[in-house]
Each structure stands twice: as structure tokens, then as C-alpha cells.
Amino acid sequence: MKKILIILTAIFVTSCSESFLDITPSSSTAVDNFYQTETQFTEAVNGAYASLRTIYSLGYVYEEMRSDNTHFTRNNNERMTSNTDREDVANFLVSSTNSIISDAWASCYSIIAGANTILDHIDKANLSDNFKKDIIGKAKFVRAFAYFELVRNFGRVPLQLHAVTSSADAFPAQAETNQVYDTIISDVKDAIDKLPTVSFPQDGSATKGAAKMLYAYVLLTKPEKDYVEAQKQLEDITKMKYDLLENYADVFNTSMKNSVEHIFSIQYMQGNYGMQSDWLYSFMPRSWDGNVLTGTTDANTSSTGGWNVPTDAMIASYEPGDKRLPVSVNYAVGTIDPEDGNMEIDGVLQPGDPSISESPNALPFVNKYHHTHNTAFNTDDNWPVYRYADALLLLAECLVDQQKNDEALPYVNQVRARAGLDPLTSVDADAVANERKHELAFENHRWYDLVRTGKALEVMTNYAAYIKSVDTGLTSRTYNITAQKLLFPIPYRELQINKKLTQNKGAAADE
Amino acid sequence: MKSEHSLLQRRSLENIFPYSAVRGLALILILLFVSSFSVYAQKRVTGNVRADDGQTLPGVSIVEKGATHNAAITDADGNYSIQVSGNDAVLSFTFIGYSTKEVPVGKASQINVIMKEESKVLNEVVVVSYGTQKKKDLTGSITTVKADNLSDMPVGQIGQKIQGEMPGVQINQSTGAPGQGMGFRIRGAFSILSSNSPLFVLDGLPISTSLNNINPDEVESFTVLKDAAATSLYGSRAANGVILITTKKAKSGKLQADLQVNYGVQTVKGMNEMNVMNAHEFAQYKKEFYEDSGQQVPDMYKNPDQYGEGTNWYKLLTRDAPTLDINLMLSGGTDKSMSTVILGYYKQNGVVLNSDFTRYSVRANNEFKLNNKVRIGVNIAPALQIYNNQNTDGYRQVLSAALIADPCQSPYEKDGSLKVSLDSPGMFGQPNWLRYIKGQLNNSRALSVIGNAFLNIDLFDGLTYKLQIGTDVGTSRNRSWIPSDVSGGLMSPPPNKATGSYSTAIYYNWNIENLLAYNKTFGKHTVGATVGYSAQKANSEWSNINGTDYPDDDISWLNAAATITGGSSSEEWTMASMLGRIDYNYKDRYLFQANIRYDGCSRFAPKHKYATFPSFSVGWIASEESFMKPLTKVMNYFKIRGSWGMTGNNSFGNYAYLSQLYKNNYALGGSLAQGKSLSNIGNNELTWEKNKQLNIGLDFGFFNDRIFITYDYYSRITDGLLYQTNIPWSSGFGEILGNVGRFDNWGHEINIESRNFVRDFKWKTSLNLTFARNKIKRLSTNNEPIGGEEVYSDWNRLQVGKPAGVFYGYVFDGVYMNQKEFDSQPKHASSQVGTARMKDIKPDGVINLDDRTIIGDPNPDMLFGITNQFSWKNFDLSIFLTGQVGGDVFLGSSDNEYNLDGVFNVNKEVKYRWRSVDNPGKGVVPSTATGTTEIYRLKNSRWVYDASHLVLKNITIGYNIPIKKNNYISKARVYVSGQQLFVWKSYPGLNPEINNTSENELSWQGLGVDMTTYPIPRIFTLGFKLTF
């Protein structure tokens, strides 16, 4: 029958009848024709790294707002779930349907799927070993990075190490936490082997230094910590050509991206490429017209602003003269409309400015991502993931953990010196943690630092009392902090679909 | 029955050369003979004409054949007197509703005639797939509607005209937005992912264009093919049924012009509005809201008595609006060259501000006979449509949002200018909806051209060849402009950045068909066979440009925008098919038909490109049997039909089996680095959804077809349902497309046509009833339910053992009225005294997501339509009712009107909410306490209502003005018509037919869900029709 049809088609329609029914998309790419050339693999890797941005669009919610660094200005007018879900994460009221955690979960696995597909295809590709090595290194780094994000937030998670091509492969059970860490370590070690050492100027790609940084974090976070190996990895980094920038503000300066201080950053670019960042518009106060602050037109943040707000206690915890405070936090001053909570912003002031107390209202905001840009909601800021100051302080932490406090001291003081602070004469774990808190404030480190160092319960319980005294809108159900709540619940949809999964006991507020 | 038999023979034999030649020759000789002698003799004939039941027949027209100047009409007693040319004259008696009778005069001078009432029903020729058939020979389930009856309805869309006319065909009007919103579903056809819409075939061309592109007045008939026997020749596209649209044929004869003009006024006045608070009530509520929470009452609400009705935002956005519909049809020609041209203009101003629809259309249907054997037809129909509509439909879009805007706010500033945005204490900021709707531009223009040409050659001995080529091409563009003062929406009030867009689309679709048909009768055997080949290709391209960062609001075109982004894309698909049909008919009472289509389609992976779709059907006209003859007086016709067949569904996107990549760029070294990521998981095993359908039908004609009843039972199994199976996100994706799932549906359809009175006063009733049932039998590998999980939207659910698209949510169980109730009842984490209680379906004392269940079913129990047509002398009246029994509708916008956070205007019922143990209200509205209100606005049983309704769809009263001798006008008719006059319903929302599905589709997601759409107006029309 098929032959007759083909002959008829040849007679009546077209001479090349075989192809009449073979149509492939002309304006998009099908996988069958992809994963062959160097260009294609490079594009695939770029795609995988571009997907990292999905973690950082709301990462501040579960990495800063969940910690003692920041809270939020409640938007009493707009109680939609996209807002209340953020508050719930900050307030330890996470339900298994919370969209923030579902998105975090799905984003990480989407990144993993991208890496898996690359790794599944690269062996078969007829390309040079050198090229393959680079691609594998980058893919394994990003896969390890995403699994580390998952394991820290969800604990036991499914391990998906090959691209899913049919539904038969799509229903794995959870792996034990140790297994997940073993996989991460295996990937990150391979990435360290295969990735190039940084050379400047660098373009933002993953490097050996980034992989070592990730490895060190993994070693210090996993259930059986390996301080010796972590120390070695971090010391290797100090032997690369990284350095502290002279001026703390320059670390975040959008004209000095990927400098000698940056080990790994998520890359953003303003313009019409769909690659812009926009955290400023979430972090600044709600305002009908925030142009004074943003320097653009149309900066209406009445429904986007008010998140990740540094608490007064956090601001007060900076040592006097810490140059990092005015870089990290600024105040928007103006008048808040009591009825809708929006601020008419008159100006932006640095902490300590006496005019702050004179203006009718003043609201602090995270200033690290506040730079000149052309268009509202279209900023140029990168997200700093690993930087040299972080490496130094992590090394200090690692040394203190091994009771080598004296060895740790110079690293801490190196960082303090740039901040314009007097050197310490001795350090302990608290001193290192305190330095990390201020050096790396609002860079999504605080929560993981607290959990890694075993301080989360203690610090957050104290914080709960504080924040409830400041924010009277917090109900009695909030901040019911238990060890189980240091993990997120597995997303509800995932549990419904995959019956092999089990919930993290006690993690969900609505259990 | 005898006459029908001979008619059938004539049809079958008309191509047999020797016979027709002899007949033609004889006719010529007779005519010559008659005409040559007619001048010589003259005589008068008188007589009486009666019907076969003995009743006298006044008004019967009598003419002498070949000498039409000899004519007469019977008087009140049925008597006549006529002058004839002589003994050889033949008298022709004609009367509407009766078979024409010819009587040779001979030597008689008195001729009494008994006329037999015509059985119109059975001799009707019905358009079927790839051919025509007489209704009495049908073995499949087919319903036809003639468009004539619908021409007086003052609506612009085909769907609006045929809604409720046909059993088994559900047509819902989801929105009243001009030129939009008609969804079709035949026999409850269902597919999860693919389209549920039937295949539309216009003059043999499967069209991709929307039905809206067609002026309903170009249409002669609609044929709905329902069972597999009727549809399987359309193979892989037939699963949802097929609607064949036949346009008005080219006509020969005297040139004639028909002009029809309708002018109407649409209104939504007096139609039900959502029952939200007025300003006084709302201010009181807000005051209490603040008092109850111990907060300071904002100044605006301190004194509710300062307000009266306040602003009715919804009413403010609506108006009375005119419609105008003009159609001019020109037809005529010779028997060699015939033509019909229809010019149409339709304009509908919307009842919502800044909305309208205009259509300019032309259709030219031409047919040329080159000789006795060869006919060529050329039809072409361009149409231009212009739409304006400002995001009226949907959740928290302008109409929905206007219902919940603060009635205490005026749309105007003190100086009389329009406010930019509304900013009330404790409420979501929102645009001034009046300014919003007036200030935007959203204009679409679509030009489409449907053309087809055919070549028909009578080869020899009943064998005919037909070549048909059709094209459906079109282009459309949409331009939008949202200036900064209206840019935004609920929660993002203006001013915001102005935005503009300009998008275009162009498509073409061609189809070529070669058909060989053979028909011949051998004694008692009639044989028919058709074989054919068809190929079709469709291509579409589209582009869009978006602009923003305008310097000001002065220039709306994109060249004023500082930032411009855009893209373009294209898709294609092809099909190549072979088809065949065999008919066999023995003694005009045993009927058999078999169909087969073999389809090849580009949409599948290489090894699944081809599929075969067979069907078989049989019919037995039992009333032809001698043992049934005694019953003939009562039941003159009785037929049993049966069919079985397979069809498919391939409408699910063009490249769905392929795993594809999307652009996902990164920045490296401060510049763009091209990136790509996977957008889906492909599936090379993807294949057609297959339908197996059984149909059993009975046709009854009573009292010489005065009452004609058609009954059909069908049972259909849809297997290999295509859908995106949910897979864990841990795969990197949310779903994978596969052929999983089985869906069964079955039902009964009854159509009754009764001519109650047929004399001077005529009364005809048509009634159709549709009973459709369905059940999901299997879903994916684990039978996981699909949909319904989200707590707000995501209303519908697919679950094994249940009908498609049931509603899923909590069961509302009242309010914890006091501490005792609270202590003794199951609780949600946020519960306290005075909050809403949901039923603890999973009885564990805790109310959480596991306590949701099925709370409603949008599938109707029965659909019906009743038309009564009356005529008396020159007056006629028709009344058309449609309706639905059973089925539920989900008032999905309730989470706005019952939002107790003080952020929206609310339903009047909220007055009776729980405020304290001493003032607990009526137990259906909980308290406004902060942090407790959310559960009350999650999907729950309180928003589910019975969708049963009865619509008085149309009443038309017409008068045919008697035209005495007039050189210009031969016929004239005036009429008044009312459309959508009354809707009887218990549902408190506006439109019980509503669906929140994509345009012109009745898919399961959003079925029966009301998220507020454009109101369907009442229309009063005055119209006339003149024939020149």
C-alpha cells in the first residue's frame, strides 16, 4: 500500500515523492540532528550554564530570607501565592506545594538533564579528545553544582545520571544522602581534572578553581566532613592567580565582571537578549515610581519590591567603620503611603547618614546589585557564586575546624583589611562565621553557612524571637523551627507522580 | 414508493449513453409534435383537485406543459378551469408539499386529480464524504441542515446559526466577543491533548481556516458526519466527526438578485449581572473589616452613608450596540455557463466598549459545461475580517476585574478627566478600567481566500472522473498598542511602560484529489464504487515584533519604540492518502457500504507514518418488504442501519514526536554566547489516536413522512489517547508525549421532524435530543489522574472511571460557628473559630490537600433543540429554543468575589459573614481574620452550580409582501427577529454555556469553567429580503 501511495504522490504531486511526507522543522532544531559538531556541543554547554540562572531568580528567598540576614516588607495589598509562598519560606511555613521549592527542585533537575544529555552524547561524537575533555569537565561541574543545591535543600533526592528518553526511565527512587554526595564528588573530581586553570581575563566559564571551590564546599557540608581534603583544595586555589580587589565595591561593579576576585559567577547581561538580571527590583522598596533609586524610567515596583530586606539587627551587626556596609546596604528615604504601603522615594542614603532619621520613612535595601543600567527591570549584575574572599574565609573555617586557628587568622585578616577593619588577634569558629556573614552578605551563603556549621537551629531560634518582635504581622504558626525543617519537603507533585518517593518527615508545615 | 424507485433509477442510469440518447430523441420528437400542433386546436378542461386524504386543495397551480401561458389555479373548493391547446396537451399540477403530477388531456374535458403528498425527507440528496447520497439510502449517521432556514438569524457566525439544530452536535458559545467563541464537539468527542474540534470540509477542501472566515450566507447546507461509516473516508482526521459545508451552487436561468439586509440592536441591559456590593454596602463592609481586625478605618470608609449605588464598573464598560448585515446574491446563466456571486458585509459593534467585528466577503461560484461529458467549476471566496477587542475575557482581565473594583471610586477625577489608576486603602492597585478599555488598541485584520476548482468528466457507462484542487490561503496581522496611562492590570496599575506589538501570520493549504466513481444498476442490483487519491500540504509562517521604551504616548507605531524585539517561525505538514468506497444496494432495501482510507502523514516518526482506516455499514429498509406493507398507512418508512469503523486523530502539532531544542543563550566575556537546551523529550513511537465506533440507527417515517424520526445509538472507544504524561521533574521535564489512555463514550441521539399542519396554516416542529456519556478507562501506565492538583486554577481532572474533565476540589462544609464546633471538628492548619471548614474526605481529623475530591461534572446529561415554524398565508413565525439538562458549571471567578482580605469588592452575600460568635452570619461566609481566609477561596464545591438551562435562541416573525406585477421586484419579505431573548437558568453567572478553553475548542481543560467572558447580548433585528 505504502508503495502505491508513494507512486501516486510521484504522479500527482511531486517528483521527489519520498520526501513529501518527511518534514522536519525549519525554524527550530531537532535533537536527531544535534550533538555532533563542536559548535553544537558548545551551544549545549552554554545552554546548560544559562539554565543556572533559574536557580538564582529566587534563590535569595531560601538562602537569605530563610536566614537571619534578611526579612521582607509585607505587601498587605497583594496576598497572591507568589508572594505568600516567599514569605512562607522565610517564616518556616513551607508546605509541599510551595512554588518556590517546586521551582528550585525542577530548575536543578532541568540543569541536570541538560548536562546528562551532553554527557550521553559526547562519547559517541567524532571530536578531538581535548574538546571532549573540556565539554565533559563543564558538564560535570554543572551537574555536580545542581545536585549539591538539591542535596542541601532536600536531602535524599533521586539520582538521574542519564538523559531520560522515555517514561520508563523517569521514575527513580530517592538515593541516600551519602550516595548523592558520592556522585557529586565523582563528578566534581572529574571536572577538576578536565577543566582549565583560570587565566585572566576570564570570560565566566567554569574553571578548575570553580570546581575546587565546589569540591571544598561539598567536603565541608557532607555528613562525614573531610577537612584535610577541603583544605588542600582551597590552598590550591590560593596558588592560582586569584586575588582580592582593592576596593570592596568593585567586586560587584558591573564594569569589572569576572575580575581576579571572581572564581565563578552566574553571568547576566542587560539589553534585549533576555539575559538581564532584575534583583534590584525585588530588593528595593515597593514604590509606584522608583526612578530616583534606579536611575531609569518606569521603575514601578509596587508589586515586585520589598523582598530580601536586611534586618535592623543585621545592619547593626556590622562593626563600626566596616566599608562593606555602605556597599551592601543603602536606605531609600521618602514617604510611605499608609494605605497601600508604597513609598514615594525621595532619595537614597548610606547607613549612618543623619538625614535617614529626619526623613518621614526610610527602608533599607540590599545595595550590592544596585548599578547603573539603561532600562527598568533590566540590570547588568552578575551573581557572585564563588569569589576569592569566600575561598579565603572558607579556608579559615576549614582550618578552625581542625583547630588550626592560628593558620586561619591571616586569611581572616586579609579579608578584614580590605573592609577597613583592624586585624583580629585570634579567631575561632564564631569569628570566621561572623566575617563570612558580613563579607558575603546577600550573596546566598548565609543559610548554607548556618546549616554547614551546625548553627542553624540555634541562630534561627534566637532570630525568631527577634523578628517576631519586629514584625508583628507574624502569626504564632511561623518560625516553628525544628531540625526537620532545615530541609524542604519534597514537592507535592513529585510525590503524587512518583510513588517511589517518600516525604522528608516533619519538613512541611502543613503535614 | 414507486416514484422514488424510478427516481433512483434515473440517477443511476443517467450516464448510460444509449438510454439517454433514446430518451432525449423521443423528448425532442414529442416537443416538436406538440408545438407544431398546439397552435391549431383549443379546448377547455375543468376539474377538481384533492389531496390523497380526500381534502380539497385550493391554490394548486396548473399549467400546460410547453404552453405556460395556459395556466390556472384551483379555487377554495379545489376546482379549476383551464384553456389548453388541444388533446395532446399535458397538464402539470404543482403544489408545495405535494408531488407534481402530469396528466395527458386526451379527449377528456373534465380531469379530477388526486395529488400525493411528497415525501421530501427521504428524497433529499445529502452531501456525504466524497459524493452525495439520497437520505433514504444512507447507512451511516448523518445530519443535514439547510441554511435557508437560518438566514433570518441576525448573527455573524456559522456556529451561532446551527447551534442546537442537530442531535449529537454540541456547540457552545463561550464568549460573546464579536466574531469569536463558538466551540464544536460532535458526540462528546474527546482527546486530552489533540483537538476535539471536528474536521471542517468546505466544498471538498479540508480547511484550516476558522469557520468565522466564512459568511454564513454563502452556505447552502451543513452536513454533519457522525459515525465511522460516514467519516472514515477522512481517515486520520475524522475522529471528532466531520462537518461538510456546501456553498451555494452556481445556478443557470434568468438572472436574479437577492438582497437581504438585517439591522439589529444588541443589548445586555436587564441581563443578569454578578451580584457584587454597591458603594454603600462595600464601604460598610470595609469599615467592619478594619474594625474587626482592630485596625484604624481609613477615611474613605469611615462614613458609609456618604455613598449610594456608587460606580457599577461592569455596567460602565458595556453599551447598546448596532449590527448590520447586508448580503447580495446574484445568480443566473445559461446551461453551459452558470454563476452565483454573493457579496456580504457584516458589522457588529460590541456591547463592550472598544470592541467590534467587520467582515467583507465575496464568493463567486461558477460552473462551465464544455460539452455533455465535461464540466469545470471554479469557486473563489475572499474575505476580509477586522476585529477589535481589548482583553475582555478571562480571569482578572478587564470584565472580571471590573466586577471586583471598588464601587466607592469614581472613574473620574474632580476635574472630570479619567483617573489613571484606582488606589483604594487595602486593595490591589488597578487601572481605571474605563480608561483602560478605551485607551488601548488591539486590532486584528485577517484576509483569507478559499478557492477550489474541479474538472468532472463522464467517461463511459457510469464511470466518472473528478479532479479537484482546493486552496485555503490567508494572512493576518494584529497590532496592539498599550499607552503608559493604561499599561498594566490588576496588581500592576498604570502608569507603566507603554508597549506595542505587530504580529503577522501567513498560511497556505492546498489539497488535490483525483476520484474515479462508478455507478450502475443491473436489474435489482445497484453498484457503486469510488476510488481516489488525495494529497494535502499546509504551511504557516508567523512573525511578531514587540516594542517598548516609547518616548511618550503620542505615536503608537513601533518605529517610535526604543527597544524592539521580535522573531519569526514556520511550520508545515503534509498528507498523502488513498481512499475507496463500495456501495451495494439490492432491491432498494438491502444496503451495504464499505469504506477504506489509507493515510500517510508527516506528523509521525518514519515507522508510524502510515495507517489504514476501514469502515462497514449495512442498512435494511424493512418497510419495503411485503410483510410490512399492511403497516404502510401508518408507518410508511422504516429502516435499520448499522455501522462499524475506525478513524483517527492526528491534530496534535506538527513535530510532536521530535525532541527539540530551544534557544538558551549565555553571556561569556560580556558578550552573547549562543546556547541551546532541550525543550522536550521526543517519542518515536508516537502514533495516531484510534477510534473504533459502532453505530446502530433506526429511521421511521409515519403518515407518509408527516412525522419522521431518526434514532441513533453509538459506542466509541478511543484508544492510544495522546497526551503529555506527567513524569517526575527529576527527569528534567514535566511530561512526555505518548499514546496512553483509553476513553469510551456512547450515547443516544433522537431527531423528530413533524409537520403538524400542512395546509393554509402550516406548523412544523423539529426536536432533537442528545444524550452523550463518557468515561475514562485508562490513563498512562499507573492510571494517575491528570489535572486538578493546583488549588486555584487547574479546575478539571481526568480520572479513570470518571467522565472527562470533572471538577476537583474541596467540599465546603460551612463555618466553625463557635468554639465548640471548632474543638469537635476536623481542622486545617489555618483554622480558627469563624473560618471556613472543608469536609475531611480522608478522615484523619486534619484538613489538607488529601481532602479534595470530585465536586462536579461539566458534561451535560442531555442537550436539546426545538424549532417550531408556523406559516399562514404570507405570515410566518419561527421559534427556536435550545438547552441543556444536567451538567455543572464552575464559577471560577468566585475566588475574587469571595476573597475576604478586603482587597476586592465582594458578593453581596458577604454581608452575612461570621464576625463573632454572637454575630456568626448565615454559616456560609467565614470571617475576614488575617491569615485564615485562603482556604475559603480554594477550589471548592460552593462554586459548582447546575448548568441546566433553556435559551429562547431566536424568534422570527416574517411577512412576505405580495408583489403584483412589478418589473423590478419579484419577491419581498420583511421580518423582525430576536436573538438570545431569554435564558432560563439557576446558575448565578452570566453564561451557563461558558468554557475556559482555548478559542473555538471544547477541550477538557476549562470545560464548564466560568472565568468571566464577554457577555452574549440579546439582539433585536429588523430585516428585509428582496428578490429582483
PDB file of C-alpha atoms in Angstrom, chain B residues 5 28 85 174 274 318 347 430 447 466 474 502 513 561 617 666 688 747 776 789 796 912 983:
ATOM      1  CA  HIS B   5     -37.692   3.912  -7.194  1.00  0.00           C
ATOM      2  CA  ILE B  28     -37.423  16.182 -28.881  1.00  0.00           C
ATOM      3  CA  SER B  85     -54.071  23.803 -26.788  1.00  0.00           C
ATOM      4  CA  SER B 174     -18.051  30.506  25.332  1.00  0.00           C
ATOM      5  CA  MET B 274     -22.811  39.418  39.094  1.00  0.00           C
ATOM      6  CA  THR B 318     -20.977  47.950  28.347  1.00  0.00           C
ATOM      7  CA  LYS B 347     -20.600  44.736  11.021  1.00  0.00           C
ATOM      8  CA  GLN B 430      -5.616  48.561  39.468  1.00  0.00           C
ATOM      9  CA  LEU B 447      -7.666  38.236   4.809  1.00  0.00           C
ATOM     10  CA  LYS B 466     -13.216  14.075 -10.956  1.00  0.00           C
ATOM     11  CA  GLY B 474      -4.693  33.661   4.293  1.00  0.00           C
ATOM     12  CA  TYR B 502       2.822  43.943  15.495  1.00  0.00           C
ATOM     13  CA  GLU B 513      -7.921  14.974  -5.210  1.00  0.00           C
ATOM     14  CA  ALA B 561       9.873  52.438  20.353  1.00  0.00           C
ATOM     15  CA  SER B 617     -22.194  -0.334   7.177  1.00  0.00           C
ATOM     16  CA  TYR B 666      24.520  32.665  27.824  1.00  0.00           C
ATOM     17  CA  TRP B 688      -2.453   8.166  15.778  1.00  0.00           C
ATOM     18  CA  GLY B 747     -24.892   7.920  23.590  1.00  0.00           C
ATOM     19  CA  ILE B 776     -12.118   7.408  31.090  1.00  0.00           C
ATOM     20  CA  GLU B 789      -3.966  19.275  41.586  1.00  0.00           C
ATOM     21  CA  ASN B 796     -10.708  19.948  35.648  1.00  0.00           C
ATOM     22  CA  TYR B 912     -23.791  37.721  56.225  1.00  0.00           C
ATOM     23  CA  VAL B 983     -32.036  32.407  29.261  1.00  0.00           C
TER      24      VAL B 983
END
